[in-house]
mmCIF file of C-alpha atoms and ligand atoms in Angstrom:
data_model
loop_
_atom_site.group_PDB
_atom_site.id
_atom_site.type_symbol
_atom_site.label_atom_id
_atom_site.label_comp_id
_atom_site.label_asym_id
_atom_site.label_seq_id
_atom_site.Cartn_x
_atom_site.Cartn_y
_atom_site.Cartn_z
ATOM 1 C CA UNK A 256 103.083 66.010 36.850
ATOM 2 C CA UNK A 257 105.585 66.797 39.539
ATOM 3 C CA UNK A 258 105.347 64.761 42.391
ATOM 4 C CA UNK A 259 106.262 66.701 45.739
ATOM 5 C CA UNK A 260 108.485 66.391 47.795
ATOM 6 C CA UNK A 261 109.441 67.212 51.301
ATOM 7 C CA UNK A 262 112.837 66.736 52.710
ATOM 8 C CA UNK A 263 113.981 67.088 56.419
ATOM 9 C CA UNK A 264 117.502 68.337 56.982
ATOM 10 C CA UNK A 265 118.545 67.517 60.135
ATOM 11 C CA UNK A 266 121.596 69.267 59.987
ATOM 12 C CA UNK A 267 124.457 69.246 62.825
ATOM 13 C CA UNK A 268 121.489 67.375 65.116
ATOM 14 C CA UNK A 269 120.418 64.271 67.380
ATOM 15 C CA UNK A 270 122.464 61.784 69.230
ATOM 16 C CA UNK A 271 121.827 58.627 67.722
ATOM 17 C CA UNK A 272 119.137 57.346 70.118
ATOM 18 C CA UNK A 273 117.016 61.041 68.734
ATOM 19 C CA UNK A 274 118.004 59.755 65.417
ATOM 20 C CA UNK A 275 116.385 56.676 65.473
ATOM 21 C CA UNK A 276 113.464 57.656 67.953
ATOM 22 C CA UNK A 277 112.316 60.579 65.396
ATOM 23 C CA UNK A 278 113.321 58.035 62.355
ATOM 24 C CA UNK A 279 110.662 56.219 63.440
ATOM 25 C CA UNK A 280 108.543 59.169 64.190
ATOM 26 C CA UNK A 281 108.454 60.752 61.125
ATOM 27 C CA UNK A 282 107.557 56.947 59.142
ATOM 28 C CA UNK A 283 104.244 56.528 61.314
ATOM 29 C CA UNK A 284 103.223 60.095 61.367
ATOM 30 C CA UNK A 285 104.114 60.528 57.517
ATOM 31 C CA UNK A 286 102.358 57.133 56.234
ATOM 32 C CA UNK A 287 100.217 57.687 53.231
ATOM 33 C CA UNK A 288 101.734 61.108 52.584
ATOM 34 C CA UNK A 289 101.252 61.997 48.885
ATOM 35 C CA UNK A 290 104.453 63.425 48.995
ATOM 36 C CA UNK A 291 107.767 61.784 48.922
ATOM 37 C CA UNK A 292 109.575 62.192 52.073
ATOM 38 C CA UNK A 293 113.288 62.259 53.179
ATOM 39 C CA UNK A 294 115.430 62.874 55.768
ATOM 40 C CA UNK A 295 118.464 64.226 55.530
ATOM 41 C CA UNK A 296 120.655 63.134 58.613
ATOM 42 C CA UNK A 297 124.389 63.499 60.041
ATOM 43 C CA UNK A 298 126.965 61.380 58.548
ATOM 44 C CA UNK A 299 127.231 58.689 61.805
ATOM 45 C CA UNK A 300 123.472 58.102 62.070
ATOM 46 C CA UNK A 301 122.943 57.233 58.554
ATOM 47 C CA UNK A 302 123.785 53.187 59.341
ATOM 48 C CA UNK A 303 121.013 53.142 62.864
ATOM 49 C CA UNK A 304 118.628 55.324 60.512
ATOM 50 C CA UNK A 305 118.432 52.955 57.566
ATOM 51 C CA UNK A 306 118.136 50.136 59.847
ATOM 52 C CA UNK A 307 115.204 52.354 61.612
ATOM 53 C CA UNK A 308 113.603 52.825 58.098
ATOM 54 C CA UNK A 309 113.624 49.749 56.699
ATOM 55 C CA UNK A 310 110.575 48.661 55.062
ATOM 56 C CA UNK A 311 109.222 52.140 54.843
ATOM 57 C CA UNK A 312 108.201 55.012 52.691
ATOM 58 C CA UNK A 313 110.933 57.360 54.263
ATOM 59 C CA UNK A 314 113.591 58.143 52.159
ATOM 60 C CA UNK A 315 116.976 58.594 53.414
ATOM 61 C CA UNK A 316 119.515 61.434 52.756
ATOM 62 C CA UNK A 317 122.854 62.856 53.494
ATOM 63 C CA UNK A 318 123.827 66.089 54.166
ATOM 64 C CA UNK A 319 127.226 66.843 51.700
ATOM 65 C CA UNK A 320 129.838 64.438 50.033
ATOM 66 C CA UNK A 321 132.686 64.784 48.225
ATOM 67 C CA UNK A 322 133.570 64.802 44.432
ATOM 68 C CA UNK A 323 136.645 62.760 44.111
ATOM 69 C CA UNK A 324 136.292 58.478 44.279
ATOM 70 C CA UNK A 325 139.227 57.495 47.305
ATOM 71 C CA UNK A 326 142.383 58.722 48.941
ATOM 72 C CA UNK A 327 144.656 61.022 50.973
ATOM 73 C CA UNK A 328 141.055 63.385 51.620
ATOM 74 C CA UNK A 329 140.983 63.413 56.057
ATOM 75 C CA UNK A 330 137.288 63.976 57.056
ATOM 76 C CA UNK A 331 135.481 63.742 53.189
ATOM 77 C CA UNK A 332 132.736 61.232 52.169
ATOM 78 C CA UNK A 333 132.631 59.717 49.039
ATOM 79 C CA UNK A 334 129.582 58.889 46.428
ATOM 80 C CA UNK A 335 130.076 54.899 46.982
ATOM 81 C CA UNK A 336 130.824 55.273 50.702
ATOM 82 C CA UNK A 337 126.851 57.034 50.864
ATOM 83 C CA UNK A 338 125.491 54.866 48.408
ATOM 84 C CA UNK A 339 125.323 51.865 51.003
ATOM 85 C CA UNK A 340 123.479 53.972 52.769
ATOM 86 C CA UNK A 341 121.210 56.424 51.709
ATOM 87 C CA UNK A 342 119.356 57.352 48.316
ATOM 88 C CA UNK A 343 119.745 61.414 48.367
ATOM 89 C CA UNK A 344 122.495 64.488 49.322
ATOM 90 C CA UNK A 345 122.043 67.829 49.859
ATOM 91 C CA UNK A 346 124.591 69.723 47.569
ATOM 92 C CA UNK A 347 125.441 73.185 48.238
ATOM 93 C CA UNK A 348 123.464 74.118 51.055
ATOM 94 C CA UNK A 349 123.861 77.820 52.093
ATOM 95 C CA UNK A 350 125.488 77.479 55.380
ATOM 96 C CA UNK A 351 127.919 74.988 53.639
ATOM 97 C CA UNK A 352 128.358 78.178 51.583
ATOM 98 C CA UNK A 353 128.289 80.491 54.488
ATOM 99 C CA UNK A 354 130.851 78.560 56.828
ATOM 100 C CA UNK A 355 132.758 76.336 55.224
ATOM 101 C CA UNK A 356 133.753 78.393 51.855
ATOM 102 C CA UNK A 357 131.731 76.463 49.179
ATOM 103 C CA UNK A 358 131.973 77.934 45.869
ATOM 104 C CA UNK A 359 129.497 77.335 42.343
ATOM 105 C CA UNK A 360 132.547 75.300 41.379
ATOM 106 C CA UNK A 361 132.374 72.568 44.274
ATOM 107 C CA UNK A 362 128.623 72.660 43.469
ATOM 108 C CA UNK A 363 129.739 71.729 40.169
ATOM 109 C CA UNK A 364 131.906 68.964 40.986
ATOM 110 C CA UNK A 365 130.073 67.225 43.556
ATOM 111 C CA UNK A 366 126.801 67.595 41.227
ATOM 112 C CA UNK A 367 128.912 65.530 38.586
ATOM 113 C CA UNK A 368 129.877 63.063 41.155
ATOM 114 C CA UNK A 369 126.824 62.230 42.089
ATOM 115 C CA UNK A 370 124.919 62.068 39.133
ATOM 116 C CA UNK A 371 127.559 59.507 37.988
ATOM 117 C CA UNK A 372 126.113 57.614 41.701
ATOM 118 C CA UNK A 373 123.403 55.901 42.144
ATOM 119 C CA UNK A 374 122.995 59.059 44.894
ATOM 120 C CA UNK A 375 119.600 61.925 43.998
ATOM 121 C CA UNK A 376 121.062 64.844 44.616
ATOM 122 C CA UNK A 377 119.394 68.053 46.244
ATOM 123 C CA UNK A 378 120.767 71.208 44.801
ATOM 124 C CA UNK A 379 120.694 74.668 47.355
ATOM 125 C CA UNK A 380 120.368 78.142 46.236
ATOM 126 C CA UNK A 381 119.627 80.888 47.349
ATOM 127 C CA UNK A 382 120.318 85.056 48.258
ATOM 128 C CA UNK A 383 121.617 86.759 51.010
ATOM 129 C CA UNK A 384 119.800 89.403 52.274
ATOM 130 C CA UNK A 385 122.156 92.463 50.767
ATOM 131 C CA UNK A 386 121.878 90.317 47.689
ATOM 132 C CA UNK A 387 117.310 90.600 47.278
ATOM 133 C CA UNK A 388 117.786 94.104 48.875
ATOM 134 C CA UNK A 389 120.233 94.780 45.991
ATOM 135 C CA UNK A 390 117.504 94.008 43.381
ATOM 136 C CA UNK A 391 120.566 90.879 42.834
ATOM 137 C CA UNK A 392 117.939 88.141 43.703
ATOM 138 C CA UNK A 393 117.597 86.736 39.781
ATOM 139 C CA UNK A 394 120.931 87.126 39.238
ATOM 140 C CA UNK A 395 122.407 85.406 41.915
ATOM 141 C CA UNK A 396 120.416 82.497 41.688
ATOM 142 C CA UNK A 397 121.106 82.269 37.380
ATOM 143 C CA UNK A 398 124.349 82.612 38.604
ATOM 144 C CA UNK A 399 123.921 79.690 40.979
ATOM 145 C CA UNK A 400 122.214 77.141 39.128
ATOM 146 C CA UNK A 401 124.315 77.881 36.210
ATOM 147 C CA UNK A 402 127.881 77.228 38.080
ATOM 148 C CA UNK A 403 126.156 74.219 39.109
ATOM 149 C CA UNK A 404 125.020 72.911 36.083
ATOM 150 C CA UNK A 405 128.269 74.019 34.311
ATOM 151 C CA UNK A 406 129.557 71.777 31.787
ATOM 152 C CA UNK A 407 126.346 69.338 31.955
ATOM 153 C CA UNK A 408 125.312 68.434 28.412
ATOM 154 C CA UNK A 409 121.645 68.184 29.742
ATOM 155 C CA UNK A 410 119.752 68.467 32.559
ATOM 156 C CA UNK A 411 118.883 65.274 34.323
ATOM 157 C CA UNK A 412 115.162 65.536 35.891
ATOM 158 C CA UNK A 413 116.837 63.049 38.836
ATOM 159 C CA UNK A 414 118.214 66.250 40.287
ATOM 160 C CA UNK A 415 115.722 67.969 42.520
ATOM 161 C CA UNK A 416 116.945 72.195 43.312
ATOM 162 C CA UNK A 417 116.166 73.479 46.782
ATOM 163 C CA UNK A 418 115.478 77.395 46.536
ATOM 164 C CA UNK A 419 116.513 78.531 50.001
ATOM 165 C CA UNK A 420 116.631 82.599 50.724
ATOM 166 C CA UNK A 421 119.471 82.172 53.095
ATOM 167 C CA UNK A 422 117.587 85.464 55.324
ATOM 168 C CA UNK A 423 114.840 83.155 56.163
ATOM 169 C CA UNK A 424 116.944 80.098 57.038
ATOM 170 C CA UNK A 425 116.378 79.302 60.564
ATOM 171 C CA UNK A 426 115.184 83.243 61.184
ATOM 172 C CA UNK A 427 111.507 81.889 61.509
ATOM 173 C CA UNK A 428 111.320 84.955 58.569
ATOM 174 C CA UNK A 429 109.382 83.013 55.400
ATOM 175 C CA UNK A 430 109.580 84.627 52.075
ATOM 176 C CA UNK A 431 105.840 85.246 50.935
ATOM 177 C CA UNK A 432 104.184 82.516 48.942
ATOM 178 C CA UNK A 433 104.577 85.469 46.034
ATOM 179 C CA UNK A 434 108.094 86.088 46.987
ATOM 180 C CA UNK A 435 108.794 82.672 46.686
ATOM 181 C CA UNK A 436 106.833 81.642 43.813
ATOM 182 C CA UNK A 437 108.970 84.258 41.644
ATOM 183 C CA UNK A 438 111.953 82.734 42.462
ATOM 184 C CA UNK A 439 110.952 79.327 41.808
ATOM 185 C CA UNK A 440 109.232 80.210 38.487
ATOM 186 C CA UNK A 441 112.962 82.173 37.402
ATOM 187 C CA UNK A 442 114.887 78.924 38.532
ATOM 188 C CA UNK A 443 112.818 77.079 36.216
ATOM 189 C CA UNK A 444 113.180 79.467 33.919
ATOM 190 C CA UNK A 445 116.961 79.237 33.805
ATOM 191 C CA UNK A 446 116.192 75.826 33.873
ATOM 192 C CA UNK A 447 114.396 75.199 30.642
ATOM 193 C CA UNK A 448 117.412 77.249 29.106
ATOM 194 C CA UNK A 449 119.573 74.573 29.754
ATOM 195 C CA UNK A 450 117.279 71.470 29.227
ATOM 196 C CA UNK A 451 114.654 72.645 27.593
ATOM 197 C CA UNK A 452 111.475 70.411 28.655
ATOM 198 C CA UNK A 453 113.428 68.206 31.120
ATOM 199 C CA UNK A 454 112.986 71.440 33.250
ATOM 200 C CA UNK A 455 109.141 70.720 33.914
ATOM 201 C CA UNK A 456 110.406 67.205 35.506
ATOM 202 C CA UNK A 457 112.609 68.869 37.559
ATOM 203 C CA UNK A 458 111.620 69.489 41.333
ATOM 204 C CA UNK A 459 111.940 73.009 42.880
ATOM 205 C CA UNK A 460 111.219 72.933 46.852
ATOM 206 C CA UNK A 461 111.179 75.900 48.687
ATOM 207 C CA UNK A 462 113.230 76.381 52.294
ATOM 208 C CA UNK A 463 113.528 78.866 54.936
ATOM 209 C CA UNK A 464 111.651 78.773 57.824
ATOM 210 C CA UNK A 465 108.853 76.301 56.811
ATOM 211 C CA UNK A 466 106.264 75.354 59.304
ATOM 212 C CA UNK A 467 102.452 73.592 59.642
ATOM 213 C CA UNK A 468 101.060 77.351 59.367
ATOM 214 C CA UNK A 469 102.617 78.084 56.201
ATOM 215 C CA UNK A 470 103.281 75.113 54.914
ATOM 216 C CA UNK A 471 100.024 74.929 52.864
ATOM 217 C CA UNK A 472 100.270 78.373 50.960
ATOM 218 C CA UNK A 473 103.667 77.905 50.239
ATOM 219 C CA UNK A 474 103.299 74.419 48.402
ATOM 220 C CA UNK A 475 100.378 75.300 46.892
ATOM 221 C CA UNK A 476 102.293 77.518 43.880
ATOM 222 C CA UNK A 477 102.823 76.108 40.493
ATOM 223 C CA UNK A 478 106.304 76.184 41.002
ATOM 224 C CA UNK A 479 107.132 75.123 44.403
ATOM 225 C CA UNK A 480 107.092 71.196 44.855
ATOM 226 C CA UNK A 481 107.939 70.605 47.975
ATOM 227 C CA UNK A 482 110.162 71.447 50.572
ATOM 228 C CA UNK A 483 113.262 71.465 52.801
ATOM 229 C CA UNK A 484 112.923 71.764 56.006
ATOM 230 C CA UNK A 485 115.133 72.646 59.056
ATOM 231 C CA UNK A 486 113.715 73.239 62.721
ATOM 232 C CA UNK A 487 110.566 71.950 62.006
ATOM 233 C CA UNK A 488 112.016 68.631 60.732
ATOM 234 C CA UNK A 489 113.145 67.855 64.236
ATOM 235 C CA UNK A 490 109.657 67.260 65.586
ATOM 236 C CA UNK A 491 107.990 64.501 63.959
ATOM 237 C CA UNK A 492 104.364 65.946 64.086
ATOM 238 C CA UNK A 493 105.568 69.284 62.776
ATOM 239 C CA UNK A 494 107.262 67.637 60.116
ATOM 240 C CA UNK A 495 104.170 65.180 59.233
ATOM 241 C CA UNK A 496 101.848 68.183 59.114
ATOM 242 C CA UNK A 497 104.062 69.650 56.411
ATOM 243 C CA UNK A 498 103.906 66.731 54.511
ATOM 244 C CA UNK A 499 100.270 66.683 54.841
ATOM 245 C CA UNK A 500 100.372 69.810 53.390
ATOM 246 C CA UNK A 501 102.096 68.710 50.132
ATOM 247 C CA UNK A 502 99.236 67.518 47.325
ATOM 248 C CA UNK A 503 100.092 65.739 44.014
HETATM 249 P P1 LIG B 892 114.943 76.063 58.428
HETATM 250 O O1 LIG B 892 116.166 75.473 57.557
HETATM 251 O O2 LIG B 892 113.700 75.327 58.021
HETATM 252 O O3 LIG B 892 115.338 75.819 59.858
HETATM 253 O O4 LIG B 892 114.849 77.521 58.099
HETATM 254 C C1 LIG B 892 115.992 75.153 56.213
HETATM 255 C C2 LIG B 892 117.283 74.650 55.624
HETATM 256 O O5 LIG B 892 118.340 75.203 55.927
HETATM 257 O O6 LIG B 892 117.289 73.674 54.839
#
């Protein structure tokens, strides 16, 4: 049995006083979830975060790293550097993609990096909207968690992949629990290609536009354990109720 798991991704918010504040928000209102839970916060809060979470059930993440150890890299975060920290990273998430030029191959390398880290690493797919009205939907995301599993000799059921439809990121437009489901149930497919029965250990979470209203439906399909969540992440009660939501 999978068990589920909800991750906040805070993105480029909070000063560090929010930080803390909904830190602390989200343990209380997510105590005795039968989910795991994370959040996923910027880079400066992670150090007043941990301190805020200590002793808790709340997980701690970062939002991107870096694939090489040390050096001449201005602005990059390394594996060790977030290990003091935190326990997750997001890999590859779409507007990393979308903005900053992130190819399959990055994926690839930072994936490697931090599955040599103590670090659990959250893996983003996902199509653009030309891309599912294409009919390109499965092959995109083959394509996807392929390049990002590229040259692994076997899955490792550590990694958890986030199955994000970058049109309903932040649009308050959710793919359908069907929708969804499909393209949770091909990931795993693709999946079980590469690591044969490690692939039913592996978590898939769903994002785009998850809220308390559709929270339930969506994390009730076989394939869909858990989620990442954006906007509604920021509010601890919104957040808690999609926890709630999520049932071993
Ligand atoms: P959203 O973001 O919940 O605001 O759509 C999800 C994500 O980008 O991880």
């Amino acid at each position: 049995m999978r068990k589920p798991f909800v991750a906040g991704n805070w993105k480029m918010n909070t000063s560090e006083a929010e930080a803390i504040a909904l830190a602390r928000g989200v343990a209380e209102t997510t105590t005795g979830a039968a989910c795991d839970v994370a959040v996923c916060v910027p880079f400066p809060h992670l150090a007043p975060v941990r301190e805020a979470l200590r002793g808790s059930h709340v997980l701690l993440g970062a939002q991107d790293v870096y694939w090489e150890a040390k050096g001449a890299y201005t602005g990059e975060i390394s594996t060790a550097m977030l290990e003091d920290y935190c326990s997750h990273v997001i890999i590859g998430h779409s507007e990393r993609r979308q903005y900053f030029g992130e190819t399959d191959e990055w994926v690839n390398k930072k994936l490697v990096a931090v599955l040599e880290s103590k670090l659990d690493p959250i893996v983003c797919v996902g199509e653009v909207l030309e891309q599912r009205r294409a009919g390109e939907t499965e092959a995109v995301l083959e394509r996807q968690v392929r390049g990002a599993l590229h040259r692994f000799g076997n899955l490792n059921p550590r990694i958890t992949v986030a199955y994000e439809p970058v049109w309903a990121i932040g649009t308050g437009e959710t793919a359908t629990p069907e929708m969804a489901q499909a393209a949770c149930n091909f990931i795993r497919g693709v999946l079980r290609s590469i690591g044969g029965p490690i692939a039913d250990r592996v978590r898939i979470q769903y994002g785009g536009s998850v809220n308390p209203e559709n929270a339930a439906e969506l994390l009730a399909q076989p394939d869909i354990d858990g989620a990442l969540v954006g906007g509604a992440s920021l509010k601890a009660d919104q957040f808690a109720a999609i926890c709630a939501a999520a049932r071993s």
